[in-house]
C-alpha cells in the first residue's frame, strides 16, 4: 500500500473505535486534495459524541473546528474559534491569509 492508502486505513480504523477521545496527527499530510476532502468530511461526520483533537499544518483540515490552539515553538500563543482568530489579526490570521492566498495556485504545463 502507498503512504496515502495506509493513512486512510489508519484513519478509518480510528473512526471505528469507540474511544471517547480521537487524536488525529496530520491526518491529511500524505493525501491529494480529493482524498483530503473525503477524509476531512469523514472526520467531521463522525456520529460519535467525542472530543476530536487534530494536529494540522494544512488549515483546510481544521476549517470546521470549534476551537483552535495555535502553537508556536511548543507554546500556545493564540486560541479561539477560527472567526475570532482571523479577526484578531495575530499569527493565526497571518498563517490563514498565507494559505488562503496560495489555495488557487496551479502548476502550468511547460511550453517550449
JSON list of C-alpha atoms in Angstrom, two decimals:
[
{"chain": "A", "resi": 1, "resn": "UNK", "atom": "CA", "xyz": [0.00, 0.00, 0.00]},
{"chain": "A", "resi": 2, "resn": "UNK", "atom": "CA", "xyz": [1.07, 3.56, -0.62]},
{"chain": "A", "resi": 3, "resn": "UNK", "atom": "CA", "xyz": [1.57, 6.00, 2.23]},
{"chain": "A", "resi": 4, "resn": "UNK", "atom": "CA", "xyz": [-1.77, 7.65, 1.48]},
{"chain": "A", "resi": 5, "resn": "UNK", "atom": "CA", "xyz": [-3.56, 4.29, 1.46]},
{"chain": "A", "resi": 6, "resn": "UNK", "atom": "CA", "xyz": [-2.03, 3.32, 4.80]},
{"chain": "A", "resi": 7, "resn": "UNK", "atom": "CA", "xyz": [-3.02, 6.69, 6.18]},
{"chain": "A", "resi": 8, "resn": "UNK", "atom": "CA", "xyz": [-6.66, 6.30, 5.04]},
{"chain": "A", "resi": 9, "resn": "UNK", "atom": "CA", "xyz": [-6.87, 2.79, 6.55]},
{"chain": "A", "resi": 10, "resn": "UNK", "atom": "CA", "xyz": [-5.47, 4.07, 9.87]},
{"chain": "A", "resi": 11, "resn": "UNK", "atom": "CA", "xyz": [-7.99, 6.91, 9.96]},
{"chain": "A", "resi": 12, "resn": "UNK", "atom": "CA", "xyz": [-10.87, 4.54, 9.16]},
{"chain": "A", "resi": 13, "resn": "UNK", "atom": "CA", "xyz": [-9.79, 2.21, 11.96]},
{"chain": "A", "resi": 14, "resn": "UNK", "atom": "CA", "xyz": [-9.58, 5.13, 14.40]},
{"chain": "A", "resi": 15, "resn": "UNK", "atom": "CA", "xyz": [-13.07, 6.33, 13.44]},
{"chain": "A", "resi": 16, "resn": "UNK", "atom": "CA", "xyz": [-14.49, 2.85, 14.07]},
{"chain": "A", "resi": 17, "resn": "UNK", "atom": "CA", "xyz": [-13.06, 2.61, 17.60]},
{"chain": "A", "resi": 18, "resn": "UNK", "atom": "CA", "xyz": [-15.46, 3.62, 20.37]},
{"chain": "A", "resi": 19, "resn": "UNK", "atom": "CA", "xyz": [-12.87, 5.81, 22.10]},
{"chain": "A", "resi": 20, "resn": "UNK", "atom": "CA", "xyz": [-14.13, 8.96, 23.91]},
{"chain": "A", "resi": 21, "resn": "UNK", "atom": "CA", "xyz": [-11.21, 10.99, 22.51]},
{"chain": "A", "resi": 22, "resn": "UNK", "atom": "CA", "xyz": [-9.93, 10.83, 18.94]},
{"chain": "A", "resi": 23, "resn": "UNK", "atom": "CA", "xyz": [-6.40, 12.20, 18.45]},
{"chain": "A", "resi": 24, "resn": "UNK", "atom": "CA", "xyz": [-5.52, 12.76, 14.81]},
{"chain": "A", "resi": 25, "resn": "UNK", "atom": "CA", "xyz": [-1.99, 13.88, 13.92]},
{"chain": "A", "resi": 26, "resn": "UNK", "atom": "CA", "xyz": [-1.55, 15.29, 10.41]},
{"chain": "A", "resi": 27, "resn": "UNK", "atom": "CA", "xyz": [-4.43, 13.23, 9.02]},
{"chain": "A", "resi": 28, "resn": "UNK", "atom": "CA", "xyz": [-4.18, 14.76, 5.55]},
{"chain": "A", "resi": 29, "resn": "UNK", "atom": "CA", "xyz": [-0.43, 15.20, 5.17]},
{"chain": "A", "resi": 30, "resn": "UNK", "atom": "CA", "xyz": [0.10, 12.41, 2.60]},
{"chain": "A", "resi": 31, "resn": "UNK", "atom": "CA", "xyz": [-3.17, 12.86, 0.73]},
{"chain": "A", "resi": 32, "resn": "UNK", "atom": "CA", "xyz": [-4.08, 14.57, -2.52]},
{"chain": "A", "resi": 33, "resn": "UNK", "atom": "CA", "xyz": [-6.79, 17.24, -2.49]},
{"chain": "A", "resi": 34, "resn": "UNK", "atom": "CA", "xyz": [-9.64, 14.86, -3.36]},
{"chain": "A", "resi": 35, "resn": "UNK", "atom": "CA", "xyz": [-8.76, 12.36, -0.63]},
{"chain": "A", "resi": 36, "resn": "UNK", "atom": "CA", "xyz": [-8.04, 15.17, 1.84]},
{"chain": "A", "resi": 37, "resn": "UNK", "atom": "CA", "xyz": [-11.60, 16.42, 1.34]},
{"chain": "A", "resi": 38, "resn": "UNK", "atom": "CA", "xyz": [-13.04, 12.92, 1.80]},
{"chain": "A", "resi": 39, "resn": "UNK", "atom": "CA", "xyz": [-11.05, 12.28, 4.99]},
{"chain": "A", "resi": 40, "resn": "UNK", "atom": "CA", "xyz": [-11.90, 15.69, 6.45]},
{"chain": "A", "resi": 41, "resn": "UNK", "atom": "CA", "xyz": [-15.60, 15.11, 5.73]},
{"chain": "A", "resi": 42, "resn": "UNK", "atom": "CA", "xyz": [-15.45, 11.62, 7.30]},
{"chain": "A", "resi": 43, "resn": "UNK", "atom": "CA", "xyz": [-13.86, 13.00, 10.46]},
{"chain": "A", "resi": 44, "resn": "UNK", "atom": "CA", "xyz": [-16.41, 15.83, 10.58]},
{"chain": "A", "resi": 45, "resn": "UNK", "atom": "CA", "xyz": [-19.37, 13.49, 10.10]},
{"chain": "A", "resi": 46, "resn": "UNK", "atom": "CA", "xyz": [-18.27, 11.03, 12.80]},
{"chain": "A", "resi": 47, "resn": "UNK", "atom": "CA", "xyz": [-21.58, 10.33, 14.60]},
{"chain": "A", "resi": 48, "resn": "UNK", "atom": "CA", "xyz": [-19.97, 9.60, 17.96]},
{"chain": "A", "resi": 49, "resn": "UNK", "atom": "CA", "xyz": [-20.17, 12.27, 20.63]},
{"chain": "A", "resi": 50, "resn": "UNK", "atom": "CA", "xyz": [-16.49, 12.52, 21.42]},
{"chain": "A", "resi": 51, "resn": "UNK", "atom": "CA", "xyz": [-13.68, 15.00, 21.63]},
{"chain": "A", "resi": 52, "resn": "UNK", "atom": "CA", "xyz": [-11.57, 15.23, 18.48]},
{"chain": "A", "resi": 53, "resn": "UNK", "atom": "CA", "xyz": [-8.08, 16.71, 18.67]},
{"chain": "A", "resi": 54, "resn": "UNK", "atom": "CA", "xyz": [-6.50, 17.38, 15.29]},
{"chain": "A", "resi": 55, "resn": "UNK", "atom": "CA", "xyz": [-2.89, 18.37, 14.76]},
{"chain": "A", "resi": 56, "resn": "UNK", "atom": "CA", "xyz": [-2.58, 20.00, 11.36]},
{"chain": "A", "resi": 57, "resn": "UNK", "atom": "CA", "xyz": [-0.40, 22.27, 9.27]},
{"chain": "A", "resi": 58, "resn": "UNK", "atom": "CA", "xyz": [-2.93, 22.40, 6.44]},
{"chain": "A", "resi": 59, "resn": "UNK", "atom": "CA", "xyz": [-5.65, 24.75, 7.56]},
{"chain": "A", "resi": 60, "resn": "UNK", "atom": "CA", "xyz": [-8.16, 23.08, 5.26]},
{"chain": "A", "resi": 61, "resn": "UNK", "atom": "CA", "xyz": [-8.13, 20.16, 7.70]},
{"chain": "A", "resi": 62, "resn": "UNK", "atom": "CA", "xyz": [-9.48, 22.32, 10.53]},
{"chain": "A", "resi": 63, "resn": "UNK", "atom": "CA", "xyz": [-11.98, 24.56, 8.70]},
{"chain": "A", "resi": 64, "resn": "UNK", "atom": "CA", "xyz": [-14.85, 23.19, 10.78]},
{"chain": "A", "resi": 65, "resn": "UNK", "atom": "CA", "xyz": [-13.06, 23.22, 14.13]},
{"chain": "A", "resi": 66, "resn": "UNK", "atom": "CA", "xyz": [-14.95, 24.59, 17.12]},
{"chain": "A", "resi": 67, "resn": "UNK", "atom": "CA", "xyz": [-11.78, 25.70, 18.89]},
{"chain": "A", "resi": 68, "resn": "UNK", "atom": "CA", "xyz": [-8.21, 26.23, 17.67]},
{"chain": "A", "resi": 69, "resn": "UNK", "atom": "CA", "xyz": [-4.98, 26.30, 19.64]},
{"chain": "A", "resi": 70, "resn": "UNK", "atom": "CA", "xyz": [-2.23, 27.96, 17.61]},
{"chain": "A", "resi": 71, "resn": "UNK", "atom": "CA", "xyz": [1.10, 26.61, 18.84]},
{"chain": "A", "resi": 72, "resn": "UNK", "atom": "CA", "xyz": [4.49, 28.11, 18.10]},
{"chain": "A", "resi": 73, "resn": "UNK", "atom": "CA", "xyz": [7.74, 26.74, 19.49]},
{"chain": "A", "resi": 74, "resn": "UNK", "atom": "CA", "xyz": [5.82, 24.39, 21.79]},
{"chain": "A", "resi": 75, "resn": "UNK", "atom": "CA", "xyz": [3.71, 27.14, 23.37]},
{"chain": "A", "resi": 76, "resn": "UNK", "atom": "CA", "xyz": [0.06, 28.06, 22.85]},
{"chain": "A", "resi": 77, "resn": "UNK", "atom": "CA", "xyz": [0.29, 31.61, 21.50]},
{"chain": "A", "resi": 78, "resn": "UNK", "atom": "CA", "xyz": [-3.35, 32.10, 20.44]},
{"chain": "A", "resi": 79, "resn": "UNK", "atom": "CA", "xyz": [-6.63, 30.28, 20.93]},
{"chain": "A", "resi": 80, "resn": "UNK", "atom": "CA", "xyz": [-10.25, 30.70, 19.94]},
{"chain": "A", "resi": 81, "resn": "UNK", "atom": "CA", "xyz": [-12.59, 29.99, 17.07]},
{"chain": "A", "resi": 82, "resn": "UNK", "atom": "CA", "xyz": [-11.36, 30.46, 13.52]},
{"chain": "A", "resi": 83, "resn": "UNK", "atom": "CA", "xyz": [-13.52, 33.58, 13.22]},
{"chain": "A", "resi": 84, "resn": "UNK", "atom": "CA", "xyz": [-12.10, 35.03, 16.44]},
{"chain": "A", "resi": 85, "resn": "UNK", "atom": "CA", "xyz": [-8.51, 34.29, 15.47]},
{"chain": "A", "resi": 86, "resn": "UNK", "atom": "CA", "xyz": [-8.79, 35.69, 11.95]},
{"chain": "A", "resi": 87, "resn": "UNK", "atom": "CA", "xyz": [-10.46, 38.86, 13.29]},
{"chain": "A", "resi": 88, "resn": "UNK", "atom": "CA", "xyz": [-7.79, 39.23, 15.99]},
{"chain": "A", "resi": 89, "resn": "UNK", "atom": "CA", "xyz": [-5.14, 39.67, 13.30]},
{"chain": "A", "resi": 90, "resn": "UNK", "atom": "CA", "xyz": [-2.32, 37.79, 15.02]},
{"chain": "A", "resi": 91, "resn": "UNK", "atom": "CA", "xyz": [-0.11, 34.91, 13.93]},
{"chain": "A", "resi": 92, "resn": "UNK", "atom": "CA", "xyz": [-3.00, 32.58, 13.11]},
{"chain": "A", "resi": 93, "resn": "UNK", "atom": "CA", "xyz": [-4.63, 35.24, 10.92]},
{"chain": "A", "resi": 94, "resn": "UNK", "atom": "CA", "xyz": [-1.38, 35.71, 9.00]},
{"chain": "A", "resi": 95, "resn": "UNK", "atom": "CA", "xyz": [-0.94, 31.93, 8.61]},
{"chain": "A", "resi": 96, "resn": "UNK", "atom": "CA", "xyz": [-4.57, 31.66, 7.44]},
{"chain": "A", "resi": 97, "resn": "UNK", "atom": "CA", "xyz": [-4.12, 34.52, 4.95]},
{"chain": "A", "resi": 98, "resn": "UNK", "atom": "CA", "xyz": [-0.95, 32.97, 3.51]},
{"chain": "A", "resi": 99, "resn": "UNK", "atom": "CA", "xyz": [-2.57, 29.58, 3.00]},
{"chain": "A", "resi": 100, "resn": "UNK", "atom": "CA", "xyz": [-5.72, 31.11, 1.52]},
{"chain": "A", "resi": 101, "resn": "UNK", "atom": "CA", "xyz": [-3.68, 33.18, -0.95]},
{"chain": "A", "resi": 102, "resn": "UNK", "atom": "CA", "xyz": [-1.98, 30.04, -2.30]},
{"chain": "A", "resi": 103, "resn": "UNK", "atom": "CA", "xyz": [-5.08, 27.82, -2.42]},
{"chain": "A", "resi": 104, "resn": "UNK", "atom": "CA", "xyz": [-5.81, 28.64, -6.06]},
{"chain": "A", "resi": 105, "resn": "UNK", "atom": "CA", "xyz": [-2.29, 28.13, -7.36]},
{"chain": "A", "resi": 106, "resn": "UNK", "atom": "CA", "xyz": [-1.90, 25.64, -10.20]},
{"chain": "A", "resi": 107, "resn": "UNK", "atom": "CA", "xyz": [1.19, 24.28, -11.89]},
{"chain": "A", "resi": 108, "resn": "UNK", "atom": "CA", "xyz": [1.08, 25.18, -15.55]},
{"chain": "A", "resi": 109, "resn": "UNK", "atom": "CA", "xyz": [2.39, 22.86, -18.23]},
{"chain": "A", "resi": 110, "resn": "UNK", "atom": "CA", "xyz": [5.75, 23.88, -19.63]},
{"chain": "A", "resi": 111, "resn": "UNK", "atom": "CA", "xyz": [5.69, 25.24, -23.16]},
{"chain": "A", "resi": 112, "resn": "UNK", "atom": "CA", "xyz": [8.69, 25.16, -25.41]}
]
